[in-house]
XYZ file of C-alpha atoms in Angstrom:
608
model
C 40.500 43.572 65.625
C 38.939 44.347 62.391
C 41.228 41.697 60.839
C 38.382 41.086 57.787
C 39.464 44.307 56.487
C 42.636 43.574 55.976
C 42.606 39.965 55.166
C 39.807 40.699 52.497
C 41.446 43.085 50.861
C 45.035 41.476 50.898
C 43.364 38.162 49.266
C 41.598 40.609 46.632
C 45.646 41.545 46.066
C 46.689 37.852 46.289
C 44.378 36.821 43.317
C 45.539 39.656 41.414
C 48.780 38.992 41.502
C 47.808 35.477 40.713
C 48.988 33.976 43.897
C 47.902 29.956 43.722
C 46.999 28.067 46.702
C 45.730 31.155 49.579
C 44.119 28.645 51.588
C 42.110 30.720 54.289
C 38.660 32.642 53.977
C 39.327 35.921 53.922
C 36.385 36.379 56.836
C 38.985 34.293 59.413
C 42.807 34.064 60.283
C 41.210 30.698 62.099
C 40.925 29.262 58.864
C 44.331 30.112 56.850
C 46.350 28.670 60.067
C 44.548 25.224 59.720
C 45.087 24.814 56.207
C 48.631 25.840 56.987
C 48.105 23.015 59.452
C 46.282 20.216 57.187
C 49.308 20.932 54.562
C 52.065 20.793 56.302
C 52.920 17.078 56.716
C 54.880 16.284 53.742
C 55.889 19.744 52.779
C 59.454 19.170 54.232
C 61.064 18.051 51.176
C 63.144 20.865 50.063
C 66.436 19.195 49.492
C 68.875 19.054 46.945
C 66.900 16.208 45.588
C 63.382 16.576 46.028
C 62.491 19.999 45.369
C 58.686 20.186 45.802
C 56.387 18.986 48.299
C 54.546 15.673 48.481
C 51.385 17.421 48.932
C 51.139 18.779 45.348
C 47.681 18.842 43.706
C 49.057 17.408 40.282
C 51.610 14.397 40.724
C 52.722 14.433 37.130
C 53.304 18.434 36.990
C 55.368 18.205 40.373
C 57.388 14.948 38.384
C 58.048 17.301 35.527
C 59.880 19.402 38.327
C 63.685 19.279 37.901
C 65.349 18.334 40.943
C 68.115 20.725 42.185
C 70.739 17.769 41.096
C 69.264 17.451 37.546
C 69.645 21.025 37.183
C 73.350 21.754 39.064
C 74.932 18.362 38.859
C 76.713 16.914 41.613
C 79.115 19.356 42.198
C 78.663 21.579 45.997
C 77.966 24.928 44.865
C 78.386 28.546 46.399
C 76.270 30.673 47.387
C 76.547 34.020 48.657
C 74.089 35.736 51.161
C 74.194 39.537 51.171
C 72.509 40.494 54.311
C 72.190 43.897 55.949
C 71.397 42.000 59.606
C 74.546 40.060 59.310
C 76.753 40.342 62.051
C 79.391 37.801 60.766
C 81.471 37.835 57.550
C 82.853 35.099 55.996
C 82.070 30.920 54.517
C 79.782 29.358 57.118
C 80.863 26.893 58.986
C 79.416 24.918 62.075
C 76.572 22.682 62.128
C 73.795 24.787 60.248
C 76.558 24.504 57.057
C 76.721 20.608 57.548
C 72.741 20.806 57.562
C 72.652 23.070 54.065
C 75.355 20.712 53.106
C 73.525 17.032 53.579
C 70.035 19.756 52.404
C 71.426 21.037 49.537
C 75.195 20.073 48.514
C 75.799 24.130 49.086
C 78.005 26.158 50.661
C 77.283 29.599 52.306
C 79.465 32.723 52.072
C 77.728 35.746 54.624
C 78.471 39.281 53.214
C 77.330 41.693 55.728
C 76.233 45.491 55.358
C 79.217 47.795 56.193
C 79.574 51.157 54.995
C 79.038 51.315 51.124
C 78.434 47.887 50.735
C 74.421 48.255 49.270
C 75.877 50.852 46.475
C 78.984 48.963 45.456
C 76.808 45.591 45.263
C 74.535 47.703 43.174
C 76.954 49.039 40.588
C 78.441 45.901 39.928
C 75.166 44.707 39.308
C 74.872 42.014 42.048
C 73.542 41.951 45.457
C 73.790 38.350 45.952
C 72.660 35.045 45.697
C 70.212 35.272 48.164
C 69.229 38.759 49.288
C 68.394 40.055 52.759
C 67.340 43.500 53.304
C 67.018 45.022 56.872
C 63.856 47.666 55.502
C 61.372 47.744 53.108
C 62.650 51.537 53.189
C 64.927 52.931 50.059
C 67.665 50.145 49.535
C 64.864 47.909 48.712
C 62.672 49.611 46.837
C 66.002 51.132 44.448
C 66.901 47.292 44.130
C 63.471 46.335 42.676
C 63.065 49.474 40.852
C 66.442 48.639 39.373
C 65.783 44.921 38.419
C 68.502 43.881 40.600
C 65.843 41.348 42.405
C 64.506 38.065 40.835
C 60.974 37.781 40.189
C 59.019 35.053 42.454
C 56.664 34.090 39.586
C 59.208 33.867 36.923
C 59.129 30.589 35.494
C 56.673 29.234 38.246
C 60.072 28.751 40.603
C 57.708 29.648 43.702
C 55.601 27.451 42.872
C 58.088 24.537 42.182
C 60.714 24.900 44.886
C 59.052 27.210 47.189
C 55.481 25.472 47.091
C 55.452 26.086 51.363
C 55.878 29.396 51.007
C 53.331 29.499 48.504
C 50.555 27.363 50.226
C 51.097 29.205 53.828
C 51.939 32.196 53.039
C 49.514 34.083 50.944
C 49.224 36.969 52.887
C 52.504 38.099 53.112
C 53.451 37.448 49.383
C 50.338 39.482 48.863
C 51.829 42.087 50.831
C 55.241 42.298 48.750
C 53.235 42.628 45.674
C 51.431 45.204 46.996
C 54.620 47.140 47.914
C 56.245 46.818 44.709
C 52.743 48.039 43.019
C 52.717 51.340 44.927
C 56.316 51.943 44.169
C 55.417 51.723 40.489
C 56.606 48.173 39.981
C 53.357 46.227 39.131
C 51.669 43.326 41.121
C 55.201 41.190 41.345
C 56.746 39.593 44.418
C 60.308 40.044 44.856
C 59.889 38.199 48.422
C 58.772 38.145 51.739
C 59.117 39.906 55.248
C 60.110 38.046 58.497
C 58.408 37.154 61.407
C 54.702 35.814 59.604
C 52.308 34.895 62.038
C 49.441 32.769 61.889
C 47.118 34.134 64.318
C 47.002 38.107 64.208
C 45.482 38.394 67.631
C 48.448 37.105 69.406
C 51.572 39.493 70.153
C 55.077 38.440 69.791
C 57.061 37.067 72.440
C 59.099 40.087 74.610
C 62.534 40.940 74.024
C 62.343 44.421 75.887
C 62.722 42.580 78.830
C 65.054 44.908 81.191
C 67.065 41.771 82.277
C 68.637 42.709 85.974
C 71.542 40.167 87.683
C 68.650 38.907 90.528
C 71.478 37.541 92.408
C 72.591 41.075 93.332
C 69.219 42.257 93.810
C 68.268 39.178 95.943
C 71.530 40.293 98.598
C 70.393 43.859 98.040
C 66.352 42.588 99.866
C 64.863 43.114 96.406
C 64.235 46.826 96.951
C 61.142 48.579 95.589
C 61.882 50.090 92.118
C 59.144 52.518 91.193
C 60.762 54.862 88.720
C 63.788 55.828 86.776
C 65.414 56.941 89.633
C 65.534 53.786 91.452
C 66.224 51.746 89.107
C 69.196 54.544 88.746
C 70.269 53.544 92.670
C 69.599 49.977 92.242
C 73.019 50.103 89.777
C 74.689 51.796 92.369
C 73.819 49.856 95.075
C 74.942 46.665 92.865
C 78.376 48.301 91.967
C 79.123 48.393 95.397
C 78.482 44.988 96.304
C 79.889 43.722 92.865
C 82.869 45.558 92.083
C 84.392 43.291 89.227
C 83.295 40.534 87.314
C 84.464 37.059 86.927
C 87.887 37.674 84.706
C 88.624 40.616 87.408
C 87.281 43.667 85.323
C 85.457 46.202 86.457
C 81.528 45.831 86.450
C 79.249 48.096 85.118
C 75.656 49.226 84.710
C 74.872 48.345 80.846
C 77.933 47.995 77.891
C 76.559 49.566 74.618
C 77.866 48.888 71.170
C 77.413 51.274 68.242
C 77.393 48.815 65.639
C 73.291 48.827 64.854
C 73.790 52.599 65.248
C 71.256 54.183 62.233
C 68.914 57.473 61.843
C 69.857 57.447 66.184
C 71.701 56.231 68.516
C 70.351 52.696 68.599
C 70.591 51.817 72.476
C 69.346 55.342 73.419
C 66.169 55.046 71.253
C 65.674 51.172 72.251
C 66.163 52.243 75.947
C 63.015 54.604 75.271
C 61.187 51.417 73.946
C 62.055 49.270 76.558
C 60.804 51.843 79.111
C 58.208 53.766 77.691
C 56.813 51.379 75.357
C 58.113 54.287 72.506
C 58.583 52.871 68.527
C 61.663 53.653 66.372
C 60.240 56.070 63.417
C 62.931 57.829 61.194
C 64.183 60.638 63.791
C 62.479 60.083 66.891
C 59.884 57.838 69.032
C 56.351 57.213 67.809
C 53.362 56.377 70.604
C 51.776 52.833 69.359
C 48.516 54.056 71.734
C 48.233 57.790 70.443
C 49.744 58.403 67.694
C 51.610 60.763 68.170
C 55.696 61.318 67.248
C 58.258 62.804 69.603
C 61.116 64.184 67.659
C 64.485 62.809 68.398
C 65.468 66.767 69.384
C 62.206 67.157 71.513
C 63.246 69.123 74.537
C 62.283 66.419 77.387
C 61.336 64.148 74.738
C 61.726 60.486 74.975
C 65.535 60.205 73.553
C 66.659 62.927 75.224
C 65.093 61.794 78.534
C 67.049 58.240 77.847
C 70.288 60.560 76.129
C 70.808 61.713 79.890
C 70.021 58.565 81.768
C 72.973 57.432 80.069
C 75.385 60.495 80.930
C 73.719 59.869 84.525
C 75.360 56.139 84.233
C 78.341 57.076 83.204
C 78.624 60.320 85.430
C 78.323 57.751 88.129
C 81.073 55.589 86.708
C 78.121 52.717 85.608
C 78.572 52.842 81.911
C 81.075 50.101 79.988
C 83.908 52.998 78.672
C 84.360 51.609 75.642
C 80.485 51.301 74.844
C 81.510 53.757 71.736
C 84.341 51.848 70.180
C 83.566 47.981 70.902
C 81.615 45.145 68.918
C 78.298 43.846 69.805
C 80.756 40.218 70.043
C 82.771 42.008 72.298
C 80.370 43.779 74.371
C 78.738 39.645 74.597
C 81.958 38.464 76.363
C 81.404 41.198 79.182
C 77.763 40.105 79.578
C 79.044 36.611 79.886
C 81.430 37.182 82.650
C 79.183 39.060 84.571
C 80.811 42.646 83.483
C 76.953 44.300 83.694
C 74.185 44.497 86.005
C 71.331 44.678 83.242
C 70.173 44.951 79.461
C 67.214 45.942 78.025
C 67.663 43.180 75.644
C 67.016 39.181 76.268
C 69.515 38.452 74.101
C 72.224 40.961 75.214
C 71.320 39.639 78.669
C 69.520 36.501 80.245
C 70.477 34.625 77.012
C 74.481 35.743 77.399
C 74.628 35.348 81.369
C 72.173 32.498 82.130
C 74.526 29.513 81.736
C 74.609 26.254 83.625
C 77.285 27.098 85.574
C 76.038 30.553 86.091
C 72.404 29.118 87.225
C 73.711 26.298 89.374
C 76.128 28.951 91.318
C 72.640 30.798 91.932
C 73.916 33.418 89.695
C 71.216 35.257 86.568
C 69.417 37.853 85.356
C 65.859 37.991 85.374
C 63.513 40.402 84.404
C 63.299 43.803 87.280
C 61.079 45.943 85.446
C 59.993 49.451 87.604
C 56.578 50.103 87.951
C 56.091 53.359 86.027
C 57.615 51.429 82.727
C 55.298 50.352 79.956
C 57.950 47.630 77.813
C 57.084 47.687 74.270
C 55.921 44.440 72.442
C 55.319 43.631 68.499
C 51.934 42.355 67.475
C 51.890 39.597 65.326
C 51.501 40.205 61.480
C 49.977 37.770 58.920
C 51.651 40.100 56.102
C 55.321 39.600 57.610
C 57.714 42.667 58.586
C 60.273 45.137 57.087
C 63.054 42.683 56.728
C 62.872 40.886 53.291
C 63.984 37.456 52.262
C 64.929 38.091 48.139
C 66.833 36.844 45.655
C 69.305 38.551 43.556
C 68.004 39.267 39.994
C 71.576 37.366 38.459
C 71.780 34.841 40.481
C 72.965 31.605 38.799
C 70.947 29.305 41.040
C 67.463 30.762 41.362
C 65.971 27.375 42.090
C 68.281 26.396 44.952
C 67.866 30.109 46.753
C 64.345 29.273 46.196
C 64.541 26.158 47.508
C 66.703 26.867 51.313
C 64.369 29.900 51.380
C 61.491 27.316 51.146
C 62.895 24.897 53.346
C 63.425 27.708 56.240
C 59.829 28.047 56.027
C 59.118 24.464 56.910
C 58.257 23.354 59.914
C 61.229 21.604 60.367
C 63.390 24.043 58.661
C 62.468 26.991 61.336
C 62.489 24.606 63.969
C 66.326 23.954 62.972
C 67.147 27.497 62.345
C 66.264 28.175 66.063
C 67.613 24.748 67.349
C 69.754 23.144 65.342
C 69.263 19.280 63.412
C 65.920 17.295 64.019
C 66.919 14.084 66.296
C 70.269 15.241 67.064
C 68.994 18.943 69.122
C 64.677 18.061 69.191
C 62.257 15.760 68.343
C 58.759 15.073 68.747
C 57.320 12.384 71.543
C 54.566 10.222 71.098
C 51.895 13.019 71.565
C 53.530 15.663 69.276
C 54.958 17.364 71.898
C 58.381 19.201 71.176
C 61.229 18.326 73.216
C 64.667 18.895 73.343
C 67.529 16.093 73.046
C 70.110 16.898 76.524
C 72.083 18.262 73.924
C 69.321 20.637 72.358
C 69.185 21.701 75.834
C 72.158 22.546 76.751
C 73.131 24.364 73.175
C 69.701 26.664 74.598
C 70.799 27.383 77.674
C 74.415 27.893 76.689
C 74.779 28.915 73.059
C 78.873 29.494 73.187
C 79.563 26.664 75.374
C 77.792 23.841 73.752
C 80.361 22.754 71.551
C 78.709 20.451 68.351
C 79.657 17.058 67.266
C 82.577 16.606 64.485
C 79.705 15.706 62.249
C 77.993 18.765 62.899
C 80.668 21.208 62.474
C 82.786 20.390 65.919
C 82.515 24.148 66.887
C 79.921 25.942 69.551
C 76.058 25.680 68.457
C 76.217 29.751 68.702
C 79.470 30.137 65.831
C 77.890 27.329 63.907
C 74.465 28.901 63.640
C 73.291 30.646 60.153
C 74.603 34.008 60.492
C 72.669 35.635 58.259
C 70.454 36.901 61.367
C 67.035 37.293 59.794
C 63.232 34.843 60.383
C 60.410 33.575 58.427
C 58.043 32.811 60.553
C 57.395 34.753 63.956
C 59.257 32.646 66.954
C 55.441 32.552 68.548
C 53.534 31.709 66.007
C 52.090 28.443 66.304
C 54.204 25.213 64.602
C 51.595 22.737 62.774
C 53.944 19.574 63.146
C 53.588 19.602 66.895
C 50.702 19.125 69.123
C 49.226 22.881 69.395
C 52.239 24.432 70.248
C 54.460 27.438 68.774
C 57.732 27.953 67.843
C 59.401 28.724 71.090
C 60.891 26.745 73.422
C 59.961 28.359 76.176
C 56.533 27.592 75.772
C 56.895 23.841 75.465
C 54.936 21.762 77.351
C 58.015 19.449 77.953
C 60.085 22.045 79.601
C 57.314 23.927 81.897
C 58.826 21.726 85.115
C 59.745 22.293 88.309
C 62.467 25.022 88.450
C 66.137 23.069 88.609
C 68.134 25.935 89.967
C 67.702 27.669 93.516
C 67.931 31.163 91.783
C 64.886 30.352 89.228
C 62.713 29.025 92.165
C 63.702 32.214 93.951
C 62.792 34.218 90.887
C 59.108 32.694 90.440
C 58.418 32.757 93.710
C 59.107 36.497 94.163
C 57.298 37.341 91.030
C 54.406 34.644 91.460
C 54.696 33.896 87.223
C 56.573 30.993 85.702
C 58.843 32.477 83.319
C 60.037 35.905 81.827
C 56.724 36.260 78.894
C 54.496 35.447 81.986
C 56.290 38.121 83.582
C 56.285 40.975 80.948
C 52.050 40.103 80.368
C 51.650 40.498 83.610
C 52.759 43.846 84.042
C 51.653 47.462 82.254
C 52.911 47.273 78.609
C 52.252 48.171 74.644
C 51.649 46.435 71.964
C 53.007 47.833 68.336
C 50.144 46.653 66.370
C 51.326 44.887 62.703
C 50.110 46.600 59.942
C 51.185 46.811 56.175
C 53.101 49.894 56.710
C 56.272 50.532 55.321
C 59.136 53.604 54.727
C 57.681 56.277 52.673
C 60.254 57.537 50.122
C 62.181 60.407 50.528
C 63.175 62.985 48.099
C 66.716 62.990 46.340
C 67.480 66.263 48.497
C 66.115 65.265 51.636
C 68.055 61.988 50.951
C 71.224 64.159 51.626
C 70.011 66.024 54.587
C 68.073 62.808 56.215
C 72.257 61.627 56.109
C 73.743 64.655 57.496
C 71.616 64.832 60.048
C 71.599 61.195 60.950
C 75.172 61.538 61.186
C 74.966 64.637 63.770
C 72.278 63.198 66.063
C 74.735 59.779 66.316
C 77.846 61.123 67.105
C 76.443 63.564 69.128
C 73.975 61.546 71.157
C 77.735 59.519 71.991
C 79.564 62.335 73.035
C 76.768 63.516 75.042
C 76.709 60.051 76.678
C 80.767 60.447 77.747
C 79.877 64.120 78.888
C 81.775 64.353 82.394
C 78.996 67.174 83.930
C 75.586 68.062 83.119
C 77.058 71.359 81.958
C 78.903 70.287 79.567
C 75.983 67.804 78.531
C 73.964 70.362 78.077
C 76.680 72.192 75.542
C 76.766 69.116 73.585
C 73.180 68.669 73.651
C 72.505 72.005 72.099
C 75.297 71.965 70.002
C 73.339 68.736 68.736
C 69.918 70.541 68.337
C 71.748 73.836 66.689
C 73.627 71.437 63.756
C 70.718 69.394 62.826
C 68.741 72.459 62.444
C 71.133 73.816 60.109
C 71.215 70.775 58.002
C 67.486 70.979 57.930
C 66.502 74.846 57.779
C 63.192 73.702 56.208
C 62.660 71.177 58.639
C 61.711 68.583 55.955
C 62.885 65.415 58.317
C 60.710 66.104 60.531
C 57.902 66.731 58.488
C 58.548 63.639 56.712
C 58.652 62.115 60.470
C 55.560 63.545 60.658
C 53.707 62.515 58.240
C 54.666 58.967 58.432
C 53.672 58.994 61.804
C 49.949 60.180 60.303
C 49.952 57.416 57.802
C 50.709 54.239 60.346
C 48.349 55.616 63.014
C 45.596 55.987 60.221
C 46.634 52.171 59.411
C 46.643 50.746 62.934
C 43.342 52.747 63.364
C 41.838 49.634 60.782
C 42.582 47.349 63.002
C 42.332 48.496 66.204
């Protein structure tokens, strides 16, 4: 990977914007990630009462640093978190409150992004305490074009209470100020995308994952599943030996929710990801190997070919029927009970169904992916991703957003995040190995039925975790407190043991790998290589078509979905195709679709 290019000319962009403390030659990733190591030791101490690191270069400037008490008092204080990932609304309560509690002396309110949320925030002239934006696309760029997002290098508050972010995170800092430049905004970060890595070489961990309950497939002899169409019998072959789940419902392929609905419907395009190793791109499916863009209306495109899959499902009686109307929280309870057979998603899957009681009944789902599909992966980006970490421009408490932002970015911050509190859910051993407590371990392997300690909330680890749904550093990229190894769990060297439950062992010894990433390298895939694109912006005029037709291709892509025949699939279908090209006569969507498919192709041709 021609990673020099980049990293040379995002440091030119670092020292420009005046970014202090970039660590790394700009010839080597190798060398950024060990400073990020060397530094990290004492840069844990973002609390409400020491608010910059040990580590600074000048002990009597970091002194002359305020501490969040001297400048709030003693009193808790609320905060409110505006993010458009939030699935939860509401104060936060559970153990990651107690932990920005004993932190901080705060308290967190969660607004989520509903329908008109982003413009009402906006005319009343405050998004939030702290921001979090689910694109770098339009909402973003109108906040910081419209001052409504504090400035990182006002008053040298990143360099006081966020002086981790600054010191090992250069790159993607660099990155924001180079987005808000080319929006006409000058060299200023507003913030910082999620998942930073710090070795670009390195892809993230798999969530495409097509999770399938191997119990069932185990009693069905594990039968061959080449293609689509197999994979189509395997469900029916399991709904006949698995008629209704555990609370005596009926089972069923796959439950959809329409809540992440957007530009598509969202499980329809992330089917075609899962399978054909297809990225989202405004209306349609772009090819991370070729470049080139399927439009969401293609005729035998990729989201029509995974439209009618679904109609297929649900022809066959194999789709959840009320996929359309339910909550992703809802559609979680079927998973848990065993109401589906398999998810393309980890988290809507494994992680739901694979509970201790589940596992030692010899029950799970484990990844059954054909052999014609090519899962999609994320490569791993020093400049961070499309989901932002801000702060609102009128915030009262600039320094303490600053500050939990910071402290996420620790080690030991993003370490609880995942996990929950240091010594109570993980520790280190001797060797710097990362281990789980036997409570850490069972909150992982059964999020909603671990319940917490009183002192940590009293409620499960999964309702007590910080709802605000977004990352700072990638999962896999590698954690300098411990002894070489990265952020996820499943990669620990204290939990790669001896397989505990009869169904694992079966698992691993059909599939000859240890564990579900071993699995998904093993087999064909893609990798989305991370590059500095972002959202183009779109016209005032196409603004209002990009929404009318947005709307058309959802609702339609769910009726089509219900459609009782292929006839009348096909009517809806069109119907579909015939609206959206009213809406755009011109066909400026997908030119823009186009275009931007041009412009990230041209930038993962730099690194390729």
């Amino acid at each position: 990977m021609k990673l020099k290019k980049i990293a040379a000319g995002v440091l030119s962009l670092a020292m420009a914007a005046s970014l202090a403390g970039c660590g790394g030659s700009s010839d080597s990733s190798s060398d950024n990630t060990t400073t990020a190591a060397n530094n990290s030791a004492d840069a844990d101490d973002s609390s409400a009462n020491a608010a910059v690191s040990d580590d600074s270069d000048d002990d009597d400037a970091a002194s002359d640093v305020p501490s969040l008490t001297d400048l709030y008092g003693d009193d808790t204080i609320q905060i409110t978190v505006y993010s458009q990932l939030a699935n939860y609304s509401g104060k936060l309560t559970g153990w990651f409150a107690e932990v920005m509690k004993n932190e901080f002396n705060c308290e967190m309110t969660i607004i989520p992004e509903t329908d008109g949320t982003f413009d009402t925030r906006m005319e009343a002239g405050d998004l939030g305490d702290i921001v979090i934006f689910g694109s770098t696309g339009s909402n973003y760029q109108r906040a910081v074009l419209e001052g409504m997002l504090f400035d990182w290098n006002e008053d040298n508050i990143l360099s006081d209470y966020g002086p981790y972010i600054e010191e090992n995170m250069p790159y993607a800092l660099a990155n924001n100020a180079n987005l808000s430049d080319s929006i006409g905004a000058g060299q200023t970060v507003y913030g910082f995308g999620h998942n930073v890595a710090t070795n670009p070489e390195d892809h993230e961990a798999f969530f495409y994952t097509m999770d399938v309950r191997w119990d069932l497939y185990k009693e069905l002899g594990y039968p061959e599943v080449t293609n689509l169409d197999d994979f189509y019998n395997l469900m029916l072959q399991m709904k006949e030996i698995c008629p209704t789940d555990e609370a005596g419902g009926e089972t069923y392929a796959t439950s959809l929710w329409p809540d992440w609905d957007g530009n598509m419907a969202m499980y329809v395009k992330a089917f075609a990801t899962c399978y054909w190793g297809y990225d989202e791109l405004g209306f349609g499916l772009y090819d991370v190997e070729t470049g080139d863009f399927h439009y969401a209306l293609e005729e035998n495109g990729p989201y029509l070919e995974s439209l009618k899959f679904f109609n297929r499902l649900y022809q066959a009686g194999l789709i959840d029927p009320d996929s359309m109307t339910q909550t992703y929280s809802e559609m979680s309870e079927k998973v848990t009970v065993g109401g589906t057979f398999f998810s393309i998603f980890d988290y809507a899957g494994s992680q739901l169904y694979n509970t201790e009681e589940h596992l030692t009944e010899g029950k799970a789902m484990y990844p059954v992916v054909p052999d014609d599909a090519t899962p999609l992966c994320y490569g791993m980006n020093v400049l961070g991703g499309n989901r932002v970490w801000a702060i609102g421009a009128n915030t009262e408490y600039p320094e303490l957003c600053m500050a939990i932002i910071n402290y996420l970015c620790t080690p030991e911050g993003y370490m609880t995040y995942w996990y929950g509190p240091k010594d109570v859910c993980w520790y280190y051993d001797d060797e710097g190995n990362t281990c789980f407590t036997e409570l850490g371990e069972s909150a992982y392997k059964d999020r909603k039925g671990t319940i917490m300690p009183d002192e940590w909330g009293g409620i499960s680890f999964d309702e007590g975790t910080f709802q605000a749904n977004n990352t700072t550093w990638s999962k896999d990229a590698s954690n300098p407190d411990s002894n070489g190894e990265t952020y996820n769990c499943e990669n620990w060297r204290s939990r790669r043991i001896d397989a505990q439950y009869d169904i694992l062992a079966d698992w691993r010894n059909v599939t000859g790998v240890y564990n579900t990433q071993e699995y998904m390298d093993s087999i064909p895939h893609k990798v989305s290589l991370a590059t500095s694109y972002s959202e183009s912006d779109r016209s005032d005029d196409l603004k209002i078509i990009w929404e009318q037709v947005a709307d058309c291709i959802t609702a339609y892509s769910w009726q089509a979905i219900y459609a009782s025949s292929d006839d009348e699939y096909n009517k809806i279908v069109a119907e579909m195709t015939q609206k959206c090209n009213d809406y755009d006569s011109d066909g400026q969507c997908l030119a823009w679709c186009e275009n931007e498919a041009a412009i990230r192709c041209a930038l993962e041709d730099q690194v390729r």
